[in-house]
Short mmCIF file of C-alpha atoms and ligand atoms in Angstrom, two decimals:
data_model
loop_
_atom_site.label_atom_id
_atom_site.label_comp_id
_atom_site.label_asym_id
_atom_site.label_seq_id
_atom_site.Cartn_x
_atom_site.Cartn_y
_atom_site.Cartn_z
CA MET A 1 -16.83 -15.00 9.44
CA LYS A 2 -15.09 -14.68 12.81
CA LEU A 3 -13.98 -11.42 14.27
CA VAL A 4 -11.04 -12.01 16.68
CA LYS A 5 -9.10 -9.43 18.72
CA THR A 6 -6.34 -11.44 20.41
CA ILE A 7 -3.66 -13.78 19.18
CA ALA A 8 -5.07 -16.60 21.27
CA GLU A 9 -8.51 -16.12 19.51
CA LEU A 10 -6.73 -15.95 16.22
CA ASN A 11 -4.99 -19.24 16.81
CA GLU A 12 -8.29 -20.83 17.98
CA ALA A 13 -10.18 -19.54 14.92
CA LYS A 14 -7.47 -20.81 12.57
CA ALA A 15 -7.38 -24.18 14.27
CA SER A 16 -11.18 -24.54 13.81
CA PHE A 17 -10.58 -24.86 10.06
CA GLY A 18 -8.42 -27.99 10.60
CA ASP A 19 -4.86 -28.86 9.69
CA GLY A 20 -3.15 -28.54 6.31
CA LYS A 21 -5.27 -25.70 5.04
CA LYS A 22 -3.78 -23.06 2.77
CA VAL A 23 -4.01 -19.68 4.45
CA GLY A 24 -4.04 -16.32 2.69
CA LEU A 25 -3.38 -13.15 4.61
CA VAL A 26 -4.63 -9.66 3.55
CA PRO A 27 -2.99 -7.10 5.89
CA THR A 28 -4.93 -3.84 6.04
CA MET A 29 -5.31 -0.72 8.17
CA GLY A 30 -9.14 -0.82 7.72
CA ALA A 31 -11.28 1.91 6.15
CA LEU A 32 -11.71 -0.71 3.53
CA HIS A 33 -12.79 -0.10 -0.08
CA GLU A 34 -13.07 -2.02 -3.38
CA GLY A 35 -9.32 -2.19 -3.73
CA HIS A 36 -9.10 -4.19 -0.49
CA ALA A 37 -12.11 -6.24 -1.60
CA SER A 38 -10.16 -7.24 -4.76
CA LEU A 39 -7.34 -8.50 -2.56
CA VAL A 40 -9.69 -10.53 -0.39
CA ARG A 41 -11.53 -11.97 -3.41
CA LYS A 42 -8.23 -13.13 -4.90
CA SER A 43 -7.14 -14.73 -1.57
CA VAL A 44 -10.50 -16.46 -1.12
CA LYS A 45 -10.08 -17.92 -4.64
CA GLU A 46 -6.50 -19.08 -3.95
CA ASN A 47 -6.70 -20.39 -0.37
CA ASP A 48 -8.83 -22.46 2.00
CA VAL A 49 -8.78 -19.76 4.69
CA THR A 50 -8.49 -15.99 4.31
CA VAL A 51 -7.41 -13.93 7.28
CA VAL A 52 -7.80 -10.17 6.98
CA SER A 53 -6.00 -8.05 9.55
CA VAL A 54 -7.43 -4.63 10.44
CA PHE A 55 -4.89 -2.72 12.43
CA VAL A 56 -3.83 0.92 12.23
CA ASN A 57 -0.17 0.35 12.88
CA PRO A 58 1.23 3.28 14.93
CA THR A 59 4.91 2.51 14.18
CA GLN A 60 4.57 3.29 10.51
CA PHE A 61 3.18 6.85 11.00
CA ASN A 62 5.89 9.47 11.25
CA ASP A 63 3.15 12.16 11.63
CA LYS A 64 1.01 12.01 14.79
CA ASN A 65 -1.81 13.89 13.23
CA ASP A 66 -1.97 11.48 10.28
CA LEU A 67 -2.23 8.63 12.77
CA LYS A 68 -5.00 10.41 14.73
CA ASN A 69 -6.96 11.27 11.59
CA TYR A 70 -6.60 7.93 9.92
CA PRO A 71 -10.21 6.65 9.34
CA ARG A 72 -11.33 3.82 11.61
CA THR A 73 -14.51 2.01 10.47
CA LEU A 74 -14.46 -1.52 11.83
CA ASP A 75 -18.21 -2.26 11.59
CA ALA A 76 -18.42 -1.20 7.89
CA ASP A 77 -15.11 -3.10 7.24
CA CYS A 78 -16.65 -6.31 8.72
CA GLU A 79 -19.75 -5.97 6.49
CA LEU A 80 -17.64 -5.65 3.37
CA LEU A 81 -15.33 -8.49 4.43
CA GLU A 82 -18.29 -10.81 5.15
CA SER A 83 -19.70 -9.92 1.71
CA VAL A 84 -16.48 -10.95 -0.04
CA GLY A 85 -16.00 -14.25 1.80
CA ALA A 86 -13.24 -13.50 4.36
CA ASP A 87 -13.06 -16.18 7.03
CA ILE A 88 -11.35 -14.46 9.89
CA VAL A 89 -10.93 -10.76 10.72
CA PHE A 90 -8.04 -10.08 13.11
CA ALA A 91 -8.50 -6.66 14.64
CA PRO A 92 -6.07 -6.48 17.58
CA SER A 93 -5.42 -3.59 19.96
CA VAL A 94 -2.06 -1.80 19.91
CA GLU A 95 -1.21 -3.54 23.24
CA GLU A 96 -1.81 -6.96 21.85
CA ILE A 97 0.58 -6.35 18.90
CA TYR A 98 3.16 -4.32 20.78
CA PRO A 99 3.16 -5.51 24.49
CA GLU A 100 6.54 -3.90 24.57
CA GLU A 101 8.26 -1.47 22.19
CA ASP A 102 9.43 -3.07 18.94
CA THR A 103 13.03 -1.93 18.63
CA ARG A 104 13.91 -3.94 15.58
CA VAL A 105 15.65 -2.00 12.84
CA PHE A 106 15.46 -3.30 9.30
CA ASP A 107 17.71 -2.25 6.44
CA PHE A 108 16.20 -2.49 3.02
CA SER A 109 18.81 -0.27 1.40
CA PRO A 110 18.63 1.08 -1.29
CA LEU A 111 14.93 0.31 -1.68
CA ASP A 112 13.90 2.34 1.46
CA LYS A 113 16.14 5.35 0.76
CA VAL A 114 14.02 6.79 -2.03
CA MET A 115 10.59 8.23 -2.48
CA GLU A 116 8.32 7.34 0.51
CA GLY A 117 11.44 6.23 2.39
CA LYS A 118 12.93 9.69 1.91
CA TYR A 119 9.86 11.72 2.74
CA ARG A 120 8.53 9.43 5.53
CA PRO A 121 11.60 8.51 7.57
CA GLY A 122 10.99 5.37 9.56
CA HIS A 123 7.78 4.45 7.71
CA PHE A 124 9.03 1.31 6.10
CA ASN A 125 10.69 0.15 9.26
CA GLY A 126 7.26 0.34 10.91
CA VAL A 127 5.65 -1.49 7.97
CA ALA A 128 8.29 -4.19 8.28
CA GLN A 129 7.70 -4.46 12.02
CA ILE A 130 3.99 -4.97 11.65
CA VAL A 131 4.06 -7.18 8.55
CA SER A 132 6.69 -9.52 10.08
CA LYS A 133 4.61 -9.77 13.27
CA LEU A 134 1.48 -10.54 11.21
CA PHE A 135 3.41 -13.12 9.19
CA ASP A 136 4.63 -14.75 12.45
CA MET A 137 1.11 -14.73 14.00
CA VAL A 138 -0.92 -15.83 11.00
CA GLU A 139 1.67 -18.04 9.31
CA PRO A 140 0.14 -17.53 5.87
CA ASP A 141 1.05 -19.39 2.64
CA ARG A 142 0.28 -16.35 0.59
CA ALA A 143 -0.02 -12.60 1.39
CA TYR A 144 -1.77 -10.05 -0.68
CA PHE A 145 -0.70 -6.40 -1.23
CA GLY A 146 -1.97 -3.72 -3.61
CA GLU A 147 0.25 -2.21 -6.29
CA LYS A 148 -0.85 1.28 -5.35
CA ASP A 149 1.73 1.09 -2.58
CA PHE A 150 4.29 0.11 -5.14
CA GLN A 151 7.35 0.77 -3.00
CA GLN A 152 5.80 -1.02 -0.09
CA LEU A 153 5.36 -4.13 -2.26
CA ALA A 154 9.06 -4.14 -3.20
CA ILE A 155 10.05 -3.72 0.47
CA ILE A 156 7.74 -6.60 1.51
CA ARG A 157 9.38 -8.84 -1.09
CA GLU A 158 12.77 -7.82 0.26
CA LEU A 159 11.53 -8.53 3.86
CA VAL A 160 10.50 -11.98 2.79
CA ALA A 161 13.88 -12.66 1.20
CA GLN A 162 15.87 -11.31 4.14
CA GLU A 163 13.88 -13.08 6.89
CA GLY A 164 13.51 -16.33 4.83
CA TYR A 165 9.69 -16.43 4.98
CA ASN A 166 8.15 -19.18 2.94
CA ILE A 167 5.25 -16.88 1.85
CA ASP A 168 4.15 -16.19 -1.69
CA ILE A 169 3.65 -12.42 -2.06
CA ARG A 170 0.70 -11.83 -4.42
CA PRO A 171 0.51 -8.32 -5.91
CA CYS A 172 -2.86 -7.00 -7.06
CA PRO A 173 -3.32 -4.18 -9.51
CA ILE A 174 -4.53 -0.69 -8.51
CA VAL A 175 -8.31 -0.39 -8.41
CA ARG A 176 -9.70 2.96 -9.72
CA GLU A 177 -12.92 4.76 -9.61
CA LYS A 178 -14.60 5.02 -13.09
CA ASP A 179 -13.08 8.56 -13.42
CA GLY A 180 -9.61 7.33 -12.69
CA LEU A 181 -9.02 8.21 -9.03
CA ALA A 182 -6.96 5.47 -7.39
CA LEU A 183 -8.98 3.92 -4.51
CA SER A 184 -7.41 4.83 -1.14
CA SER A 185 -8.63 4.81 2.46
CA ARG A 186 -7.51 8.42 2.50
CA ASN A 187 -10.00 9.41 -0.23
CA ARG A 188 -12.69 9.65 2.40
CA LEU A 189 -10.84 12.50 4.00
CA LEU A 190 -11.32 14.59 0.73
CA SER A 191 -14.16 17.11 0.53
CA ASP A 192 -16.22 16.89 -2.70
CA GLU A 193 -14.32 19.88 -3.99
CA GLU A 194 -10.93 18.34 -3.17
CA ARG A 195 -11.89 15.13 -4.88
CA VAL A 196 -12.28 17.07 -8.13
CA HIS A 197 -8.75 18.46 -7.64
CA ALA A 198 -7.47 14.96 -6.76
CA LEU A 199 -8.68 13.61 -10.11
CA HIS A 200 -6.03 15.69 -11.83
CA ILE A 201 -3.41 13.22 -10.44
CA SER A 202 -4.51 10.13 -12.35
CA LYS A 203 -5.48 12.20 -15.36
CA THR A 204 -1.95 13.56 -15.48
CA LEU A 205 -0.45 10.14 -15.15
CA PHE A 206 -2.53 8.72 -17.95
CA GLU A 207 -1.66 11.61 -20.18
CA SER A 208 1.99 11.18 -19.32
CA ARG A 209 1.93 7.63 -20.64
CA GLU A 210 1.06 8.87 -24.04
CA PHE A 211 3.51 11.73 -23.74
CA ALA A 212 6.26 9.31 -22.82
CA GLU A 213 5.93 7.46 -26.06
CA LEU A 214 7.54 10.28 -27.94
CA HIS A 215 9.61 11.96 -25.21
CA SER A 216 12.57 11.29 -22.92
CA VAL A 217 12.40 10.34 -19.26
CA ALA A 218 13.43 13.89 -18.18
CA GLU A 219 10.79 15.47 -20.48
CA THR A 220 8.13 13.11 -19.06
CA ILE A 221 9.04 14.08 -15.54
CA SER A 222 8.80 17.78 -16.41
CA PHE A 223 5.43 17.14 -18.09
CA VAL A 224 4.02 15.60 -14.89
CA GLU A 225 5.59 18.14 -12.57
CA ASN A 226 4.35 21.10 -14.56
CA SER A 227 0.90 19.60 -14.94
CA ILE A 228 0.51 19.04 -11.15
CA ASN A 229 2.14 22.37 -10.18
CA SER A 230 0.00 24.43 -12.55
CA GLU A 231 -3.24 22.86 -11.28
CA GLY A 232 -3.28 25.43 -8.43
CA TYR A 233 -4.64 23.44 -5.45
CA LEU A 234 -2.46 20.34 -5.52
CA ARG A 235 1.04 20.30 -4.04
CA LEU A 236 3.52 17.85 -5.48
CA GLU A 237 5.79 16.12 -3.05
CA TYR A 238 7.68 14.01 -5.56
CA PHE A 239 7.31 12.34 -8.92
CA GLU A 240 10.01 9.91 -9.99
CA ILE A 241 10.39 7.43 -12.86
CA VAL A 242 12.12 4.40 -11.43
CA ASP A 243 13.19 0.90 -12.28
CA GLY A 244 10.30 -1.22 -10.97
CA TYR A 245 12.64 -3.78 -9.44
CA THR A 246 15.34 -1.57 -7.82
CA LEU A 247 13.19 1.55 -7.31
CA GLN A 248 16.19 3.60 -8.42
CA PRO A 249 15.49 6.54 -10.83
CA ILE A 250 16.21 5.86 -14.47
CA LYS A 251 17.72 8.31 -16.90
CA ASN A 252 16.73 6.68 -20.20
CA TRP A 253 13.80 4.41 -21.14
CA ALA A 254 16.43 1.84 -22.32
CA ASP A 255 17.79 1.59 -18.74
CA THR A 256 15.05 -0.93 -17.82
CA ASP A 257 12.37 -3.12 -19.10
CA TYR A 258 10.17 -2.12 -16.14
CA ALA A 259 9.65 1.63 -15.82
CA VAL A 260 7.14 2.97 -13.26
CA GLY A 261 6.26 6.53 -12.42
CA CYS A 262 5.59 7.04 -8.75
CA ILE A 263 3.85 10.17 -7.44
CA THR A 264 2.89 11.71 -4.07
CA VAL A 265 0.74 14.80 -3.96
CA PHE A 266 -0.97 16.74 -1.20
CA CYS A 267 -4.61 17.59 -1.91
CA GLY A 268 -5.17 20.07 0.91
CA ASN A 269 -3.97 18.12 3.95
CA VAL A 270 -4.55 14.74 2.42
CA ARG A 271 -1.49 12.91 1.13
CA LEU A 272 -2.33 10.80 -1.92
CA ILE A 273 -0.04 8.36 -3.74
CA ASP A 274 -0.42 6.85 -7.17
CA ASN A 275 1.74 5.24 -9.84
CA ILE A 276 1.72 4.30 -13.50
CA LYS A 277 3.63 1.70 -15.50
CA TYR A 278 5.40 3.09 -18.63
CA LYS A 279 7.16 -0.23 -19.51
CA GLU A 280 6.62 -3.69 -18.13
O1 PAF B 301 -0.77 -0.97 3.09
C1 PAF B 301 -1.17 -0.90 4.31
O2 PAF B 301 -2.41 -0.74 4.50
C2 PAF B 301 -0.24 -1.06 5.47
O3 PAF B 301 0.96 -0.45 5.27
C3 PAF B 301 -0.07 -2.47 5.92
C4 PAF B 301 0.62 -3.34 4.87
C5 PAF B 301 -1.43 -3.09 6.32
C6 PAF B 301 0.81 -2.51 7.19
O4 PAF B 301 0.24 -1.84 8.24
#
């Protein structure tokens, strides 16, 4: 496995594999966990060369403290990536990626107007800036994204359609701890006590799937909101049940054949997201 930090080194490392190879890209912000490992394993299986980018992208953080506190663990990340068969780790500096300010403005309306887009203004524009740069630099055949960031996945698909990239976007299911907690780089910011509180999020979502079988969309939303709000420590930012393609809220289960509940909750200062499929 090669660790490269500049675009020139990336090109050299890619070229060393020879022409005509299928390239898979797994974009990450590091602090890797088993969820990332599952993306890399899938890419290794499906491609000749797997490139993993490790870059904490400043333009997608609308909160300076969040950017400052985001865990950075490159040595441990490289160990994990080596063990799952990644070929190239691209870990550039901010200057390498943004030698000058990226002023591009993307419009993914209406996908970016709801949920994360509403609560983290500018977030998806930053995601589109970095992902499009990585696509241009790595030129992958396939790119791998986790379904935990459900809205991000829809936006990336839209980015690919809008910019005409010939890249197959490969989604990978959420990976959970045995007790249900969705894996996230942010979990390592939780204290042991907070982790116990955080478990209530996935527990509520699983319970809501059973509840939803006999109740309306509005009742299911109330069920989740009440469960999170009555927990005591957690603070709900939003819970919405949306059409999985358009990301617009649904009123009735019959409105779509793909219904997904998306949630964001603060556990102390740590912002956690999760989602659950009611219909697919
Ligand atoms: O999902 C993430 O970790 C980031 O948003 C991504 C796609 C690597 C872009 O920085």
